[in-house]
mmCIF file of C-alpha atoms in Angstrom:
data_model
loop_
_atom_site.group_PDB
_atom_site.id
_atom_site.type_symbol
_atom_site.label_atom_id
_atom_site.label_comp_id
_atom_site.label_asym_id
_atom_site.label_seq_id
_atom_site.Cartn_x
_atom_site.Cartn_y
_atom_site.Cartn_z
ATOM 1 C CA UNK C 1 7.658 8.082 3.182
ATOM 2 C CA UNK C 2 7.511 11.870 3.189
ATOM 3 C CA UNK C 3 4.880 12.625 0.565
ATOM 4 C CA UNK C 4 1.155 11.821 0.375
ATOM 5 C CA UNK C 5 0.376 8.292 -0.821
ATOM 6 C CA UNK C 6 -2.841 7.803 1.132
ATOM 7 C CA UNK C 7 -4.823 6.260 -1.751
ATOM 8 C CA UNK C 8 -1.947 3.900 -2.512
ATOM 9 C CA UNK C 9 -1.852 2.916 1.164
ATOM 10 C CA UNK C 10 -5.598 2.361 1.417
ATOM 11 C CA UNK C 11 -5.578 0.315 -1.773
ATOM 12 C CA UNK C 12 -2.753 -2.006 -0.847
ATOM 13 C CA UNK C 13 -3.548 -2.401 2.848
ATOM 14 C CA UNK C 14 -7.082 -3.506 1.977
ATOM 15 C CA UNK C 15 -5.731 -5.661 -0.829
ATOM 16 C CA UNK C 16 -3.291 -7.628 1.305
ATOM 17 C CA UNK C 17 -5.638 -7.994 4.266
ATOM 18 C CA UNK C 18 -8.416 -9.199 1.950
ATOM 19 C CA UNK C 19 -6.297 -12.189 0.944
ATOM 20 C CA UNK C 20 -7.058 -13.805 4.297
ATOM 21 C CA UNK C 21 -10.208 -11.885 5.271
ATOM 22 C CA UNK C 22 -12.856 -11.661 2.544
ATOM 23 C CA UNK C 23 -14.960 -9.251 4.623
ATOM 24 C CA UNK C 24 -12.242 -6.650 5.163
ATOM 25 C CA UNK C 25 -13.637 -4.269 2.529
ATOM 26 C CA UNK C 26 -17.149 -4.275 3.976
ATOM 27 C CA UNK C 27 -15.726 -3.863 7.476
ATOM 28 C CA UNK C 28 -13.958 -0.673 6.388
ATOM 29 C CA UNK C 29 -16.522 0.972 4.128
ATOM 30 C CA UNK C 30 -15.196 4.392 5.169
ATOM 31 C CA UNK C 31 -11.945 3.648 3.338
ATOM 32 C CA UNK C 32 -13.791 2.568 0.217
ATOM 33 C CA UNK C 33 -15.877 5.741 0.432
ATOM 34 C CA UNK C 34 -12.619 7.709 0.353
ATOM 35 C CA UNK C 35 -11.603 5.917 -2.841
ATOM 36 C CA UNK C 36 -15.007 6.637 -4.341
ATOM 37 C CA UNK C 37 -14.589 10.373 -3.648
ATOM 38 C CA UNK C 38 -11.594 10.555 -5.990
ATOM 39 C CA UNK C 39 -12.668 8.001 -8.605
ATOM 40 C CA UNK C 40 -12.881 9.326 -12.159
ATOM 41 C CA UNK C 41 -15.076 7.208 -14.453
ATOM 42 C CA UNK C 42 -12.907 8.081 -17.439
ATOM 43 C CA UNK C 43 -9.391 7.934 -15.960
ATOM 44 C CA UNK C 44 -9.548 6.006 -12.692
ATOM 45 C CA UNK C 45 -7.568 7.185 -9.686
ATOM 46 C CA UNK C 46 -4.108 8.407 -8.644
ATOM 47 C CA UNK C 47 -2.019 7.409 -5.627
ATOM 48 C CA UNK C 48 -3.108 10.505 -3.685
ATOM 49 C CA UNK C 49 -5.674 13.267 -3.764
ATOM 50 C CA UNK C 50 -2.622 15.571 -3.944
ATOM 51 C CA UNK C 51 -1.404 13.989 -7.183
ATOM 52 C CA UNK C 52 -3.810 14.210 -10.083
ATOM 53 C CA UNK C 53 -2.153 11.821 -12.547
ATOM 54 C CA UNK C 54 -4.084 8.525 -12.526
ATOM 55 C CA UNK C 55 -2.218 5.231 -12.766
ATOM 56 C CA UNK C 56 -3.385 1.763 -13.758
ATOM 57 C CA UNK C 57 -2.092 0.041 -10.610
ATOM 58 C CA UNK C 58 -4.130 2.147 -8.205
ATOM 59 C CA UNK C 59 -7.053 2.188 -10.627
ATOM 60 C CA UNK C 60 -7.187 -1.614 -10.896
ATOM 61 C CA UNK C 61 -6.903 -2.248 -7.156
ATOM 62 C CA UNK C 62 -9.408 0.497 -6.307
ATOM 63 C CA UNK C 63 -11.771 -0.970 -8.914
ATOM 64 C CA UNK C 64 -11.630 -4.340 -7.124
ATOM 65 C CA UNK C 65 -12.466 -2.704 -3.786
ATOM 66 C CA UNK C 66 -15.328 -0.691 -5.290
ATOM 67 C CA UNK C 67 -16.863 -3.813 -6.825
ATOM 68 C CA UNK C 68 -16.512 -5.753 -3.567
ATOM 69 C CA UNK C 69 -18.341 -2.945 -1.792
ATOM 70 C CA UNK C 70 -21.301 -3.289 -4.165
ATOM 71 C CA UNK C 71 -20.483 -0.611 -6.729
ATOM 72 C CA UNK C 72 -20.131 -1.200 -10.467
ATOM 73 C CA UNK C 73 -17.725 1.230 -12.141
ATOM 74 C CA UNK C 74 -17.568 1.081 -15.915
ATOM 75 C CA UNK C 75 -14.844 -1.266 -17.131
ATOM 76 C CA UNK C 76 -14.091 1.148 -19.985
ATOM 77 C CA UNK C 77 -11.887 3.099 -17.538
ATOM 78 C CA UNK C 78 -9.068 0.634 -18.242
ATOM 79 C CA UNK C 79 -8.978 1.568 -21.915
ATOM 80 C CA UNK C 80 -7.478 4.893 -20.830
ATOM 81 C CA UNK C 81 -4.232 2.992 -20.161
ATOM 82 C CA UNK C 82 -4.128 1.136 -23.490
ATOM 83 C CA UNK C 83 -1.858 2.633 -26.131
ATOM 84 C CA UNK C 84 -1.998 0.547 -29.282
ATOM 85 C CA UNK C 85 -1.174 -2.951 -28.047
ATOM 86 C CA UNK C 86 0.663 -1.690 -24.956
ATOM 87 C CA UNK C 87 -0.889 -1.474 -21.500
ATOM 88 C CA UNK C 88 0.835 1.259 -19.506
ATOM 89 C CA UNK C 89 0.630 2.257 -15.861
ATOM 90 C CA UNK C 90 0.854 5.971 -16.717
ATOM 91 C CA UNK C 91 0.003 7.789 -19.952
ATOM 92 C CA UNK C 92 3.131 8.332 -22.093
ATOM 93 C CA UNK C 93 5.135 5.871 -19.996
ATOM 94 C CA UNK C 94 8.169 4.418 -21.786
ATOM 95 C CA UNK C 95 9.050 1.493 -19.500
ATOM 96 C CA UNK C 96 6.192 -0.765 -18.495
ATOM 97 C CA UNK C 97 6.041 -3.298 -15.668
ATOM 98 C CA UNK C 98 4.119 -6.504 -14.981
ATOM 99 C CA UNK C 99 2.368 -6.016 -11.630
ATOM 100 C CA UNK C 100 -0.074 -3.347 -12.767
ATOM 101 C CA UNK C 101 -1.016 -5.582 -15.695
ATOM 102 C CA UNK C 102 -1.629 -8.502 -13.321
ATOM 103 C CA UNK C 103 -3.838 -6.271 -11.175
ATOM 104 C CA UNK C 104 -5.722 -5.265 -14.322
ATOM 105 C CA UNK C 105 -6.514 -8.934 -14.977
ATOM 106 C CA UNK C 106 -7.826 -9.271 -11.422
ATOM 107 C CA UNK C 107 -10.055 -6.228 -11.929
ATOM 108 C CA UNK C 108 -11.353 -7.518 -15.267
ATOM 109 C CA UNK C 109 -12.133 -10.881 -13.664
ATOM 110 C CA UNK C 110 -14.191 -9.381 -10.853
ATOM 111 C CA UNK C 111 -16.165 -7.053 -13.113
ATOM 112 C CA UNK C 112 -19.650 -7.973 -14.327
ATOM 113 C CA UNK C 113 -18.692 -6.248 -17.585
ATOM 114 C CA UNK C 114 -16.212 -7.961 -19.838
ATOM 115 C CA UNK C 115 -13.376 -6.795 -22.062
ATOM 116 C CA UNK C 116 -12.009 -10.033 -23.495
ATOM 117 C CA UNK C 117 -9.712 -8.283 -25.966
ATOM 118 C CA UNK C 118 -8.012 -6.217 -23.269
ATOM 119 C CA UNK C 119 -7.628 -9.259 -21.029
ATOM 120 C CA UNK C 120 -6.015 -11.208 -23.859
ATOM 121 C CA UNK C 121 -3.471 -8.428 -24.396
ATOM 122 C CA UNK C 122 -2.778 -8.333 -20.655
ATOM 123 C CA UNK C 123 -2.212 -12.073 -20.301
ATOM 124 C CA UNK C 124 0.121 -12.184 -23.311
ATOM 125 C CA UNK C 125 2.103 -9.304 -21.820
ATOM 126 C CA UNK C 126 2.380 -11.098 -18.472
ATOM 127 C CA UNK C 127 3.710 -14.247 -20.122
ATOM 128 C CA UNK C 128 6.187 -12.226 -22.187
ATOM 129 C CA UNK C 129 7.626 -10.487 -19.118
ATOM 130 C CA UNK C 130 8.862 -13.604 -17.289
ATOM 131 C CA UNK C 131 12.536 -13.370 -16.325
ATOM 132 C CA UNK C 132 12.606 -17.158 -15.807
ATOM 133 C CA UNK C 133 9.834 -19.750 -16.102
ATOM 134 C CA UNK C 134 7.165 -18.733 -13.603
ATOM 135 C CA UNK C 135 9.182 -15.803 -12.202
ATOM 136 C CA UNK C 136 8.700 -12.042 -12.658
ATOM 137 C CA UNK C 137 10.472 -8.813 -11.701
ATOM 138 C CA UNK C 138 9.441 -5.259 -12.418
ATOM 139 C CA UNK C 139 10.345 -1.629 -11.829
ATOM 140 C CA UNK C 140 8.253 -0.991 -8.715
ATOM 141 C CA UNK C 141 10.097 -3.321 -6.323
ATOM 142 C CA UNK C 142 13.632 -4.693 -6.095
ATOM 143 C CA UNK C 143 12.550 -8.244 -5.259
ATOM 144 C CA UNK C 144 11.139 -10.856 -7.642
ATOM 145 C CA UNK C 145 9.113 -12.200 -4.723
ATOM 146 C CA UNK C 146 6.873 -9.126 -4.929
ATOM 147 C CA UNK C 147 6.253 -9.219 -8.673
ATOM 148 C CA UNK C 148 5.887 -13.005 -8.815
ATOM 149 C CA UNK C 149 3.458 -13.048 -5.904
ATOM 150 C CA UNK C 150 1.313 -10.331 -7.482
ATOM 151 C CA UNK C 151 1.036 -12.211 -10.763
ATOM 152 C CA UNK C 152 0.081 -15.429 -8.975
ATOM 153 C CA UNK C 153 -2.372 -13.785 -6.594
ATOM 154 C CA UNK C 154 -4.120 -11.879 -9.383
ATOM 155 C CA UNK C 155 -4.017 -14.357 -12.265
ATOM 156 C CA UNK C 156 -4.056 -17.832 -10.716
ATOM 157 C CA UNK C 157 -6.969 -19.124 -12.800
ATOM 158 C CA UNK C 158 -5.734 -17.549 -16.027
ATOM 159 C CA UNK C 159 -2.217 -18.997 -16.187
ATOM 160 C CA UNK C 160 -1.218 -22.416 -17.596
ATOM 161 C CA UNK C 161 -0.926 -25.117 -14.944
ATOM 162 C CA UNK C 162 2.638 -25.905 -16.045
ATOM 163 C CA UNK C 163 3.652 -22.295 -15.439
ATOM 164 C CA UNK C 164 2.042 -22.366 -11.976
ATOM 165 C CA UNK C 165 4.020 -25.510 -11.210
ATOM 166 C CA UNK C 166 7.212 -23.713 -12.260
ATOM 167 C CA UNK C 167 6.364 -20.819 -9.949
ATOM 168 C CA UNK C 168 5.724 -23.173 -7.052
ATOM 169 C CA UNK C 169 8.965 -25.041 -7.690
ATOM 170 C CA UNK C 170 10.885 -21.751 -7.714
ATOM 171 C CA UNK C 171 9.278 -20.623 -4.459
ATOM 172 C CA UNK C 172 10.050 -23.910 -2.729
ATOM 173 C CA UNK C 173 13.644 -24.005 -3.998
ATOM 174 C CA UNK C 174 14.379 -20.396 -2.995
ATOM 175 C CA UNK C 175 13.245 -20.858 0.591
ATOM 176 C CA UNK C 176 16.226 -20.344 2.898
ATOM 177 C CA UNK C 177 17.354 -22.628 5.700
ATOM 178 C CA UNK C 178 15.766 -20.359 8.302
ATOM 179 C CA UNK C 179 12.365 -20.802 6.630
ATOM 180 C CA UNK C 180 12.245 -17.346 5.066
ATOM 181 C CA UNK C 181 12.787 -15.846 1.634
ATOM 182 C CA UNK C 182 14.878 -12.980 0.314
ATOM 183 C CA UNK C 183 17.170 -11.975 -2.515
ATOM 184 C CA UNK C 184 20.095 -11.310 -0.130
ATOM 185 C CA UNK C 185 18.875 -12.856 3.109
ATOM 186 C CA UNK C 186 15.500 -13.656 4.594
ATOM 187 C CA UNK C 187 13.285 -10.634 5.208
ATOM 188 C CA UNK C 188 9.762 -10.454 6.668
ATOM 189 C CA UNK C 189 8.475 -8.609 3.604
ATOM 190 C CA UNK C 190 9.771 -10.951 0.917
ATOM 191 C CA UNK C 191 8.835 -13.958 3.046
ATOM 192 C CA UNK C 192 5.291 -12.610 3.353
ATOM 193 C CA UNK C 193 4.957 -12.362 -0.428
ATOM 194 C CA UNK C 194 6.243 -15.911 -0.862
ATOM 195 C CA UNK C 195 3.892 -17.318 1.782
ATOM 196 C CA UNK C 196 0.857 -15.541 0.308
ATOM 197 C CA UNK C 197 1.698 -16.865 -3.158
ATOM 198 C CA UNK C 198 2.093 -20.439 -1.885
ATOM 199 C CA UNK C 199 -1.091 -20.068 0.161
ATOM 200 C CA UNK C 200 -2.879 -19.208 -3.087
ATOM 201 C CA UNK C 201 -1.159 -21.973 -5.066
ATOM 202 C CA UNK C 202 -2.444 -24.533 -2.551
ATOM 203 C CA UNK C 203 -5.748 -24.228 -4.399
ATOM 204 C CA UNK C 204 -4.064 -25.977 -7.337
ATOM 205 C CA UNK C 205 -1.416 -28.151 -5.705
ATOM 206 C CA UNK C 206 -1.879 -30.192 -2.553
ATOM 207 C CA UNK C 207 1.281 -32.120 -1.787
ATOM 208 C CA UNK C 208 3.691 -32.758 1.042
ATOM 209 C CA UNK C 209 6.343 -30.360 -0.258
ATOM 210 C CA UNK C 210 3.938 -27.426 0.008
ATOM 211 C CA UNK C 211 3.037 -28.293 3.594
ATOM 212 C CA UNK C 212 6.695 -28.734 4.556
ATOM 213 C CA UNK C 213 7.489 -25.379 3.011
ATOM 214 C CA UNK C 214 4.764 -23.597 4.983
ATOM 215 C CA UNK C 215 5.689 -25.363 8.213
ATOM 216 C CA UNK C 216 9.266 -24.200 7.757
ATOM 217 C CA UNK C 217 8.011 -20.658 7.115
ATOM 218 C CA UNK C 218 6.313 -20.668 10.508
ATOM 219 C CA UNK C 219 9.738 -21.021 12.156
ATOM 220 C CA UNK C 220 10.922 -17.897 10.405
ATOM 221 C CA UNK C 221 7.904 -15.778 11.307
ATOM 222 C CA UNK C 222 8.020 -16.761 14.973
ATOM 223 C CA UNK C 223 11.279 -14.808 15.326
ATOM 224 C CA UNK C 224 11.284 -12.477 12.306
ATOM 225 C CA UNK C 225 10.147 -9.290 14.023
ATOM 226 C CA UNK C 226 8.725 -6.370 12.079
ATOM 227 C CA UNK C 227 11.710 -4.370 10.900
ATOM 228 C CA UNK C 228 11.304 -3.614 7.213
ATOM 229 C CA UNK C 229 13.839 -2.537 4.625
ATOM 230 C CA UNK C 230 13.488 -0.020 1.801
ATOM 231 C CA UNK C 231 12.677 -2.183 -1.235
ATOM 232 C CA UNK C 232 10.112 -0.166 -3.185
ATOM 233 C CA UNK C 233 11.397 1.854 -6.114
ATOM 234 C CA UNK C 234 10.674 5.520 -6.795
ATOM 235 C CA UNK C 235 13.358 8.158 -7.283
ATOM 236 C CA UNK C 236 15.100 6.268 -4.522
ATOM 237 C CA UNK C 237 14.251 3.187 -2.450
ATOM 238 C CA UNK C 238 11.560 3.573 0.186
ATOM 239 C CA UNK C 239 9.372 1.470 2.451
ATOM 240 C CA UNK C 240 5.587 2.020 2.615
ATOM 241 C CA UNK C 241 5.474 0.536 6.108
ATOM 242 C CA UNK C 242 1.693 0.245 6.437
ATOM 243 C CA UNK C 243 1.475 -1.709 3.194
ATOM 244 C CA UNK C 244 4.339 -4.022 4.077
ATOM 245 C CA UNK C 245 2.878 -4.554 7.549
ATOM 246 C CA UNK C 246 -0.461 -5.528 5.996
ATOM 247 C CA UNK C 247 1.256 -8.141 3.806
ATOM 248 C CA UNK C 248 3.134 -9.394 6.877
ATOM 249 C CA UNK C 249 -0.110 -9.652 8.863
ATOM 250 C CA UNK C 250 -1.850 -11.503 6.031
ATOM 251 C CA UNK C 251 0.994 -14.026 5.790
ATOM 252 C CA UNK C 252 0.892 -14.669 9.527
ATOM 253 C CA UNK C 253 -2.851 -15.279 9.307
ATOM 254 C CA UNK C 254 -2.383 -17.567 6.312
ATOM 255 C CA UNK C 255 0.032 -19.624 8.415
ATOM 256 C CA UNK C 256 -2.460 -19.747 11.321
ATOM 257 C CA UNK C 257 0.045 -18.161 13.683
#
């Protein structure tokens, strides 16, 4: 990556590591302080101090970190990204995605303030954007394992149990013979997203197929290495290595490796 994305990196590294370490935000208060420096109560935050256009994805994830650190930003900031009945990642955006809307739901859930109407719009949008029952894909990443994992990680307690079962079935059925996951072949990144989603789904489903799936995943991660491919979408494909590495590390911890 050859342009500043330091807020994006801080946001997502803390986010993925927090999935298996609830104290990670308090352990790294200096990073949260950096987010606070560039937080705008009216518009949220952008992906870098060098880029002054706020986006909902970074705003939602930063909001979660700020709340976990003991701060209480006003939930009205999210209304900046609502245009009629459409929740957009950027003002004047023409093509929306699902992951920033899922992260919005997570932020609304953690807030002491409530915006039930906005949450209702968000959840309807998430359901409408399925590409198959319990499966999502959006414009920020080439793999459905990223989008699907983000929806499940952020909205687990807000989605119908039947839909969660469909997601779990898809994840189990798409696991490859080597224990990994991937659209073309098994990759550490896509496998990490799948493992983290299943790790979360274990809260709802405890059965032998889930345990077999995770045991098989251990075989993949023992030999997977840490070479990552360009799967994130901007003007071309790129790899935010620190973010992907954080997801990889969280998956390994979830598997007790």
